[in-house]
Structures are given as C-alpha cells and as structure tokens.
Coordinates of C-alpha atoms and ligand atoms in Angstrom, one line a residue:
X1 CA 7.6 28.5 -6.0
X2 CA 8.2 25.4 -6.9
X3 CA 6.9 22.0 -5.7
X4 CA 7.7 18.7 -7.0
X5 CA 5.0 16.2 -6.2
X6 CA 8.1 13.8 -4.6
X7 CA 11.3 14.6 -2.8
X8 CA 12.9 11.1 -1.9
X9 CA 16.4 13.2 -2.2
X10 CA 15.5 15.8 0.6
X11 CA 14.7 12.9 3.4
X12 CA 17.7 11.1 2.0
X13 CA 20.0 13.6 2.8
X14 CA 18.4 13.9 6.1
X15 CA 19.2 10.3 6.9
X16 CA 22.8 10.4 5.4
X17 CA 25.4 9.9 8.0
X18 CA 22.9 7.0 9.2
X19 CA 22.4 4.9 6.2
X20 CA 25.8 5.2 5.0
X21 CA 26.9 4.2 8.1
X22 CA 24.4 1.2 7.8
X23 CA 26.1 0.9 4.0
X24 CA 29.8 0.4 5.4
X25 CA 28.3 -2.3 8.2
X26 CA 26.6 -4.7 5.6
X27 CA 29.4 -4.1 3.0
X28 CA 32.0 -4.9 5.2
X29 CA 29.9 -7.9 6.9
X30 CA 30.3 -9.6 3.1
X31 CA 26.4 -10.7 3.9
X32 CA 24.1 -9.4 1.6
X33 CA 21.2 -12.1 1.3
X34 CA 18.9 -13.2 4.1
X35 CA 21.4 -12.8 7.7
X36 CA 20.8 -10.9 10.6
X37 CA 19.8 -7.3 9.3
X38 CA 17.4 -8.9 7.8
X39 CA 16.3 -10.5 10.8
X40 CA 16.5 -7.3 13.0
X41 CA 14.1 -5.8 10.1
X42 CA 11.7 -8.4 10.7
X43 CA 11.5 -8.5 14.4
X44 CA 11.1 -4.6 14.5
X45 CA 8.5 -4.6 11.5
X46 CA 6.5 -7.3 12.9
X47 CA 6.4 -5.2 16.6
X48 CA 5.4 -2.3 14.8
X49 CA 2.6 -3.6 13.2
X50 CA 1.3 -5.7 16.4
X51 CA 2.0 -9.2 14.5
X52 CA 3.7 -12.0 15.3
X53 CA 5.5 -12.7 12.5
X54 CA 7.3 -10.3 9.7
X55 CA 8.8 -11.3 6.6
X56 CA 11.2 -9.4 4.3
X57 CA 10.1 -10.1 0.2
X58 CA 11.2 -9.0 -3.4
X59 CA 8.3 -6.6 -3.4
X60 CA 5.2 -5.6 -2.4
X61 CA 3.4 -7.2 -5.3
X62 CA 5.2 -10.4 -4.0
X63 CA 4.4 -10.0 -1.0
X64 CA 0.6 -10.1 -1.8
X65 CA 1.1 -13.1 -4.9
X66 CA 3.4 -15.2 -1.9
X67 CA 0.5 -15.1 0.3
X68 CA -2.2 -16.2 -2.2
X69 CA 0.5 -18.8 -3.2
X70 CA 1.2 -20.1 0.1
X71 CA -2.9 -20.6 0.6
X72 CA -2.8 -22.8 -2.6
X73 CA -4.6 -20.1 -4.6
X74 CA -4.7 -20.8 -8.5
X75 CA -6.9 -21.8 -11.2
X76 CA -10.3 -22.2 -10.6
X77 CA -10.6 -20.0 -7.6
X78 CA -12.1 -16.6 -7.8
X79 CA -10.3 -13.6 -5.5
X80 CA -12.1 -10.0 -5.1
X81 CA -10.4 -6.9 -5.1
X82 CA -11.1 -3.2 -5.9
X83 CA -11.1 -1.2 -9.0
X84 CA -9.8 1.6 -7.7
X85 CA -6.2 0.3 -7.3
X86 CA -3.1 0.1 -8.5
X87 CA -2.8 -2.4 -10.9
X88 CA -0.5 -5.0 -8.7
X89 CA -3.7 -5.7 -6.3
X90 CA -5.2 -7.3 -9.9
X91 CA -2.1 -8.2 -11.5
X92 CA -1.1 -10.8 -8.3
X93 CA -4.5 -12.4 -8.4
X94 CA -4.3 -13.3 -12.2
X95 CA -0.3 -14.6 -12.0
X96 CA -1.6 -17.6 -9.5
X97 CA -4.0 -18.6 -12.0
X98 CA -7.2 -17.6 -9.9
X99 CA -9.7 -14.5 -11.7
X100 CA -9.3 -11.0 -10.4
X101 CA -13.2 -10.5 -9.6
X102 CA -13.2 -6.6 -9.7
X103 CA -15.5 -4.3 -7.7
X104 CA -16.4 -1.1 -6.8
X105 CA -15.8 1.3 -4.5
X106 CA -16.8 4.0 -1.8
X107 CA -16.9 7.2 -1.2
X108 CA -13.6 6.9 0.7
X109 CA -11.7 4.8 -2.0
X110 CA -12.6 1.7 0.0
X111 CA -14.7 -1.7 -0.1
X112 CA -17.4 -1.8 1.6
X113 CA -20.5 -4.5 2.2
X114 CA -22.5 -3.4 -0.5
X115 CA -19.6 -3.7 -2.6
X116 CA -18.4 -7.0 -2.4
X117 CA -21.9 -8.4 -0.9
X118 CA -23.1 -9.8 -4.6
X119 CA -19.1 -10.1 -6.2
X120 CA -19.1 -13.5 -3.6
X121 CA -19.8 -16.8 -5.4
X122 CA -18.7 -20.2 -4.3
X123 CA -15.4 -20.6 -6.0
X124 CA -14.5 -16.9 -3.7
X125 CA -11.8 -17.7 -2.1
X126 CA -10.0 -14.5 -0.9
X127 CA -10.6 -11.0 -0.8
X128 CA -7.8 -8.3 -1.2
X129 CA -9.0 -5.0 0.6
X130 CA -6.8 -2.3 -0.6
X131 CA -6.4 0.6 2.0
X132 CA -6.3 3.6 -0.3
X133 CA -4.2 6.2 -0.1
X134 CA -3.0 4.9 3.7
X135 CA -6.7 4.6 4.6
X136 CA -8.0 1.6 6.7
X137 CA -10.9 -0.2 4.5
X138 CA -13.6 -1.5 6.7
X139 CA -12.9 -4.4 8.1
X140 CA -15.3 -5.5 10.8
X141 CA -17.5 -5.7 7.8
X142 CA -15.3 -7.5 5.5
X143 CA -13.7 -9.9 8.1
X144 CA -17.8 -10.7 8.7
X145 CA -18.0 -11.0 5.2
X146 CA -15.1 -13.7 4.8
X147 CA -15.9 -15.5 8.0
X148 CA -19.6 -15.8 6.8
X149 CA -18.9 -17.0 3.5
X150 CA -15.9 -18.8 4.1
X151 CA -12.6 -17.3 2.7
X152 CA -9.7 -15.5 3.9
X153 CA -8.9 -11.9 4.3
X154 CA -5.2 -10.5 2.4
X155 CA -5.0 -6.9 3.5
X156 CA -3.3 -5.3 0.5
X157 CA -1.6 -2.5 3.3
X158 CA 0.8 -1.4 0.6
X159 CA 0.0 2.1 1.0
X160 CA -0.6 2.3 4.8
X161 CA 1.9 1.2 6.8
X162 CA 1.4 2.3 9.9
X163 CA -2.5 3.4 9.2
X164 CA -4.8 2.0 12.6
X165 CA -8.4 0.9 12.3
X166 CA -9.8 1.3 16.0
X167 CA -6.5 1.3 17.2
X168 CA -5.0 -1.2 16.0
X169 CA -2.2 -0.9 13.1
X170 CA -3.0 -2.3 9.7
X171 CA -1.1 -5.7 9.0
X172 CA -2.9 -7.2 11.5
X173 CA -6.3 -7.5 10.5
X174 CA -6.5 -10.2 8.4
X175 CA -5.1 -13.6 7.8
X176 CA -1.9 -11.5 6.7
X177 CA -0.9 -8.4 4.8
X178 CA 1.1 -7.5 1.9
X179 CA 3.3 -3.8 2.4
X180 CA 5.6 -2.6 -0.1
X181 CA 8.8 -1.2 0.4
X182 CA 8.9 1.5 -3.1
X183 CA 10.8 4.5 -2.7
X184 CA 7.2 6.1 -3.1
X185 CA 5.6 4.5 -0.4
X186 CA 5.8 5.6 3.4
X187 CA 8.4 3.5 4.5
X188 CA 10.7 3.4 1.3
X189 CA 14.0 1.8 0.5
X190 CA 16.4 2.6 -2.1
X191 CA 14.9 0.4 -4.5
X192 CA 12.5 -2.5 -4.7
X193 CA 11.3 -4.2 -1.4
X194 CA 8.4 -5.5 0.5
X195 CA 6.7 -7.1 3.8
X196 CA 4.4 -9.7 4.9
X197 CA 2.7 -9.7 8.1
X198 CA 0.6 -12.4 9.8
X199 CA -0.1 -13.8 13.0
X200 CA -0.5 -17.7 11.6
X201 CA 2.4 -19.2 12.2
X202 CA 2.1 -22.1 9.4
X203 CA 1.8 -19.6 6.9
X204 CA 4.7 -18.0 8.1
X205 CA 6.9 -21.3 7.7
X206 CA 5.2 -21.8 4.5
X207 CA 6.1 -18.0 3.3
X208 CA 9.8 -18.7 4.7
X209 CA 10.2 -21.3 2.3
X210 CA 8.5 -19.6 -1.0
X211 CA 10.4 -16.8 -1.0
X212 CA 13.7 -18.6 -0.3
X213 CA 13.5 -21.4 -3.7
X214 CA 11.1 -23.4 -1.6
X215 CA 14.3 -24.7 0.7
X216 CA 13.5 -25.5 4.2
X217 CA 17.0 -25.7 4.8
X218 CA 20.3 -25.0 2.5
X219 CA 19.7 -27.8 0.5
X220 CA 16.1 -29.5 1.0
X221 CA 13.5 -28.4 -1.0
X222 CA 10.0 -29.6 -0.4
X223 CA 7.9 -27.4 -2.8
X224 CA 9.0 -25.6 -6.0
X225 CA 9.4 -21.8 -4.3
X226 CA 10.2 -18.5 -6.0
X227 CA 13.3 -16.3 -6.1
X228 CA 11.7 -13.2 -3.9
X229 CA 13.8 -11.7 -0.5
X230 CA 14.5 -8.6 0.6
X231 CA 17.9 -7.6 0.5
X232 CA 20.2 -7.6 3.7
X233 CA 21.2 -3.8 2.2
X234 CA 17.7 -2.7 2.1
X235 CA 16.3 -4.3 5.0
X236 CA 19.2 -2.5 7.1
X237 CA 18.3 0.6 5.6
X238 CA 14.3 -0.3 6.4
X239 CA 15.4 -0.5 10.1
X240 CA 16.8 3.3 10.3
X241 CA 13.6 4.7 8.4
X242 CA 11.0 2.6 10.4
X243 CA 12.4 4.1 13.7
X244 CA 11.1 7.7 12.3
X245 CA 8.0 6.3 10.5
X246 CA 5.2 7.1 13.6
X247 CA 7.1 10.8 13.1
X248 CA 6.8 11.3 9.3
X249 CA 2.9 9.9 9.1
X250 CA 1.9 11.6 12.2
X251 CA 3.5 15.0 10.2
X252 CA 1.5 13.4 6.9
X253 CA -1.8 13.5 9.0
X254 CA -0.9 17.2 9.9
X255 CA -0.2 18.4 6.5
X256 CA -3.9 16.7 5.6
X257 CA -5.6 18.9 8.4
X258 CA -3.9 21.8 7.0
X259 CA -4.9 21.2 3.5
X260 CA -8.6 20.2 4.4
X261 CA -9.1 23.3 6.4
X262 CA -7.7 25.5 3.7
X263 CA -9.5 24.1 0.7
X264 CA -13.0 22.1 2.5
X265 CA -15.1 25.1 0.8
X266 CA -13.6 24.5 -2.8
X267 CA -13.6 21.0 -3.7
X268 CA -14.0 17.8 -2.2
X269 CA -11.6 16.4 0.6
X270 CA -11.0 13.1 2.3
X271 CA -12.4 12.8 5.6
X272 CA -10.9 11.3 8.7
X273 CA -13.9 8.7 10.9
X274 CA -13.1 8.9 14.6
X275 CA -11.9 5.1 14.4
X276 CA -9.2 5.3 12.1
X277 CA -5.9 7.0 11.6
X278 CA -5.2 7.3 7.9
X279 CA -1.7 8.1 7.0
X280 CA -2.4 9.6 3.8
X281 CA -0.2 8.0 1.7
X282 CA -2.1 10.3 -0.7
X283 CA -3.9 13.3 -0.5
X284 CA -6.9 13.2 -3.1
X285 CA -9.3 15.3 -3.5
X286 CA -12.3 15.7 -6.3
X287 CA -13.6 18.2 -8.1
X288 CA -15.5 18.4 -11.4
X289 CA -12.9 21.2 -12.9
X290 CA -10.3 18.9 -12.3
X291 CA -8.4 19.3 -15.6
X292 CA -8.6 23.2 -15.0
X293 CA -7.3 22.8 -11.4
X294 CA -4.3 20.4 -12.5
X295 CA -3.3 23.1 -15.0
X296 CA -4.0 25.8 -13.2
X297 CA -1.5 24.2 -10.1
X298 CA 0.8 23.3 -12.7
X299 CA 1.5 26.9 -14.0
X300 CA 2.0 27.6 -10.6
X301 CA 4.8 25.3 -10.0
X302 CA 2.8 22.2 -8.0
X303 CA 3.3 19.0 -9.4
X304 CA -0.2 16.9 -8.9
X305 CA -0.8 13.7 -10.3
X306 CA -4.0 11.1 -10.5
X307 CA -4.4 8.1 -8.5
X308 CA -5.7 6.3 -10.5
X309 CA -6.9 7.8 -14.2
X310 CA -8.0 4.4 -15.0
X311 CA -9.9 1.8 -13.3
X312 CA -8.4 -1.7 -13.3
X313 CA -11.8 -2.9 -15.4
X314 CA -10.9 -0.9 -18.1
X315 CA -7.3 -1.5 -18.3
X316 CA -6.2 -3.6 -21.7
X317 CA -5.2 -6.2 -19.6
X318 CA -8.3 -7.2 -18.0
X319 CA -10.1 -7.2 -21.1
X320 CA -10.5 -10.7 -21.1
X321 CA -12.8 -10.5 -18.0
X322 CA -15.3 -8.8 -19.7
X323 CA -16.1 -5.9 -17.4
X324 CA -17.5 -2.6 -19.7
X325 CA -17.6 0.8 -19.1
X326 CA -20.2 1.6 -16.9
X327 CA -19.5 -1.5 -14.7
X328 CA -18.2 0.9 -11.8
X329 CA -19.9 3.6 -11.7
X330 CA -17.7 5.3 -8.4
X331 CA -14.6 4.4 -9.6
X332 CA -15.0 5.8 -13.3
X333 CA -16.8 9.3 -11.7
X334 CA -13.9 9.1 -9.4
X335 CA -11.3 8.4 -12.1
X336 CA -12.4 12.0 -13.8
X337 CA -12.3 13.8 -11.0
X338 CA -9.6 13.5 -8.6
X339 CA -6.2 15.1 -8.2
X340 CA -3.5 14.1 -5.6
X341 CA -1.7 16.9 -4.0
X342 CA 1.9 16.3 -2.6
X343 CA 2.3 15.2 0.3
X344 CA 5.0 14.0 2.4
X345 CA 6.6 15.0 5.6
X346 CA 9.3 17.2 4.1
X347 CA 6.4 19.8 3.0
X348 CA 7.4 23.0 4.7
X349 CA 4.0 24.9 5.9
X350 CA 4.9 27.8 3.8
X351 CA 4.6 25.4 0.6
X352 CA 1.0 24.0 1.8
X353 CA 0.2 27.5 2.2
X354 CA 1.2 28.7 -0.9
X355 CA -0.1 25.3 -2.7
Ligands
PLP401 C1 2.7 0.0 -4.6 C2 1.5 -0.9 -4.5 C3 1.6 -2.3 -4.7 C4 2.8 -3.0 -5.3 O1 4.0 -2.7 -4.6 P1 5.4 -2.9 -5.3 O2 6.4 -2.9 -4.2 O3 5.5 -1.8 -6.2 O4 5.4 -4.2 -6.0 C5 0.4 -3.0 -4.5 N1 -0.7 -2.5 -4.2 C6 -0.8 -1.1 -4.0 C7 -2.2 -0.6 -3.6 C8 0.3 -0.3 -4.2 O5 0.1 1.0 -4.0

C-alpha cells in the first residue's frame, strides 16, 4: 500500500461539479475582488465560528500581522507566543516591529500558565496562543492571564477551524483570531487565503480598511493600509467546502480514535480532555525510536512528516533574540521525537488499519 501524507486531489475531485460550477458563476460575474461571494463567505464564516464579524485576508499569516496592526502593535512592544509553531505565529510578531517573546510548551503542544506566567513584562502587549495541531490551548487561563496583566488575546486558530473549547468554537475566544485558508489546512482553498474573526466591532472597521489600502471608501484613505484580501474566486470556493467542514473534522476526530486505540500501547498519543473537541489538524505522536519508526513507515509506503523538527528559538532567524539551546526544554525533547501520521478525512479505514 501506498499512502501519501496529503491527498488535496482526492477531495477535489469529490467537490468537482460544485466548484466549477462556483468557477463559471464568478468568471462570468466579471467580479473578482472584494463583491458579494466574498460577502456570503464572510457572513457564513463568521456564523460558523459564533462571531460577529468575519473577514476574508491575503493569508493566514495576514490575518494574524492585520490584527496586531490594527491594535497599533510595533516597536517597543513585546508579544508572546509559542515555540512549538510554525514559524508565521513568530514571523508576524517581528514584521510590526514588536519582539517575538518565545516560550514553551505543554504536554499537549499548548501554552499554558506556567508557561507564559514569567515571559509577561510591562512592555507585553499581546499574546498569540497557537492551537496545535486543531487543539484548543487553554484559554480560561490565558484570557485570566491577559485580563490580569493587561493585554489582549490573538488566537492564532490557523490550524483549528472548527476546534471548541467547552463548547464553544475557536475564533471566538479572544479579542479576535487569525485562520488560514492553505490547501493544507482543514478548510483549504486552491491557493493562498485567510480569516479574521472577532466580536469588536471597531476592530472590524479598522481590519476592513487595512486590508483594503487603508480606504474607507473607493477613494478616501485615512491610514496607510496593506494590499491583503481574499479573492472573490477563493472565497466562493470557501463557501462550498465550509458547508462540509463539521463532516470532514468530525471524520478527522474518528480517524484519531482509531489510531489511538490501535497504537496507545506503542508510543505516545494525543489525548482528548472532556472539554474540548480537537480537530486534529495533525495527528502527532512521540516516541524515542522516532527516526526508526519514520523509516520503518516509510518502506512501508506511509508518508509521515514532523511538525515541527525545529523550534522557532533555534531557527537562524531569531538569532538575534538570543534564546540558546536548552531554553525550551519541551519543545526541543518534543522536536526529536514526534512523527505526524496522515490524517484527513479521505483516509479509508483499511489504510488506518494497515498504517
Ligand atoms: C499555516 C499556519 C499559519 C500561516 O498561515 P498561512 O495561510 O500559510 O499564511 C500560521 N500559524 C500556524 C500555526 C499555521 O499552521
């Protein structure tokens, strides 16, 4: 057997007479930025995630670098975030200016109290929890974290759309969240695209303009903005794929209770708390053989990969921060022993069996 750790093709061709039909509509329509499917997108995405407000972006890194934008984030100001991330959650934090102050993480590939507790100074002016691989980071805590010390809450929901913490969907837990759109993600376009959600309504006018040049209308332009929307193309084809999304990470959650059972006695495997709904955007387990097991699963035809092999601390990039090897302990043990096993809802139960 043979099974690739993606298979965007395989749903794609599920959805075909749909999103080509969604193709014609906007081609012939002759609008292609910002209109109405865009709208529709919006107003669906922002039900879905129990927000009032949605707004189509460039990307998901966007979407999280808008948001520290709009809340006049730059130089001087201090913003915590995880190690144990893709790089972007960093990356966005440095481009306003403001220093990436890195930390460590759980067991569960989240921030938690202890964490970010002594990271706080007084220049801490946000916090990005990331929910890892579709899980909910715990945010009671951190939203009594931020309240306490004074500095807002940018979920960085990239990998969990969807995800609920105590029943209620990511996206809404903070001052507002960042998704991304990527082909790889859960809800995936055909390229690059991403989401904000928030229920603050200023912020939402404010994110309007950035995105859009920094117009408030055609021609008025009150701030210097950026060049960052989601197309009317990709937003149309958002629509379709959101309408199945409950389906596909409710099928995720199912192939991670069938993995868990088979391999719980053999290596390490992420857990699900009673309060949360993770919708495994990846499936990563741990084990100290983990070079072996890759291989091993790799003769065998299954395509694994490592999220992530290196911490953000010890990237070159972040050099200049001064973090050293050792910093994060979790994340570096972590970084050496997990393995992510595919996952998506297209996984036939014969291929989790045989994997
Ligand atoms: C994918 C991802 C991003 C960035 O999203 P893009 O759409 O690729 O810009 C940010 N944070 C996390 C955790 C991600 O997985």
């Amino acid at each position: 057997m043979n099974i690739p750790f993606v298979n965007l093709a395989k749903q794609f061709m599920a959805l075909e007479s749909e999103l080509t039909e969604a193709f014609l509509e906007v081609g012939r329509s002759g609008n292609y930025i910002m209109g109405e499917k865009l709208e529709e997108f919006e107003s669906a995405a922002a039900k879905f995630c129990d927000t009032s407000f949605a707004i189509g972006v460039a990307d998901g890194s966007n979407a999280l670098f808008l948001v520290l934008k709009a809340m006049g984030v730059g130089p001087g100001d201090e913003v915590i975030t995880a190690t144990n991330s893709f790089i972007a959650s960093a990356w966005v934090i440095a481009a306003t200016g403001a220093k990436p102050v890195l930390v460590d993480v759980g067991n569960d590939f989240n921030l938690h109290e202890e964490n970010i507790a002594p990271a706080i100074t007084a220049r801490t002016r946000a916090i990005i929890p990331v929910h890892l691989t579709g899980r909910p980071a715990p945010m009671d805590e951190i939203n009594a974290l931020a309240q306490k010390h004074n500095f807002f809450v940018l979920e960085d929901a990239a990998q969990a759309i969807g995800a609920k913490y105590k029943g209620r969907r990511v996206g809404s837990l903070g001052l507002a969240a960042g998704f991304s759109l990527h082909p790889l993600k859960n809800l995936g376009v055909y390229g690059d695209g991403g989401l904000i959600t928030t229920n603050d309504s200023s912020l939402n006018m404010a994110l309007r303009k950035l995105r859009n040049h920094g117009l408030k209308n055609r021609d008025e332009c009150e701030v210097w903005g950026f060049n960052s929307r989601l197309d009317a193309m990709q937003a149309a084809f958002a629509s379709i794929k959101l309408k199945q999304l409950d389906e596909w990470n409710y099928r995720c959650r199912e192939i991670a209770s069938l993995y868990r059972n088979g391999i719980k006695d053999f290596v390490e495997v992420p857990l699900d708390q009673d309060w949360e709904e993770c919708v495994y955007h990846n499936f990563v387990i741990r084990t100290e053989y983990r070079d072996e097991l890759m291989q091993f699963l790799k003769d065998h035809g299954v395509d694994t990969r490592i999220h992530y092999p290196i911490p953000i601390h010890l990237q070159e990039a972040a050099k200049y921060l001064g973090y050293s090897k050792g910093a994060f302990p979790n994340a570096e043990r972590y970084a050496l022993s997990m393995i992510s096993l595919p996952i998506y809802p297209e996984l036939t139960d014969v291929e989790i069996e045989y994997i």
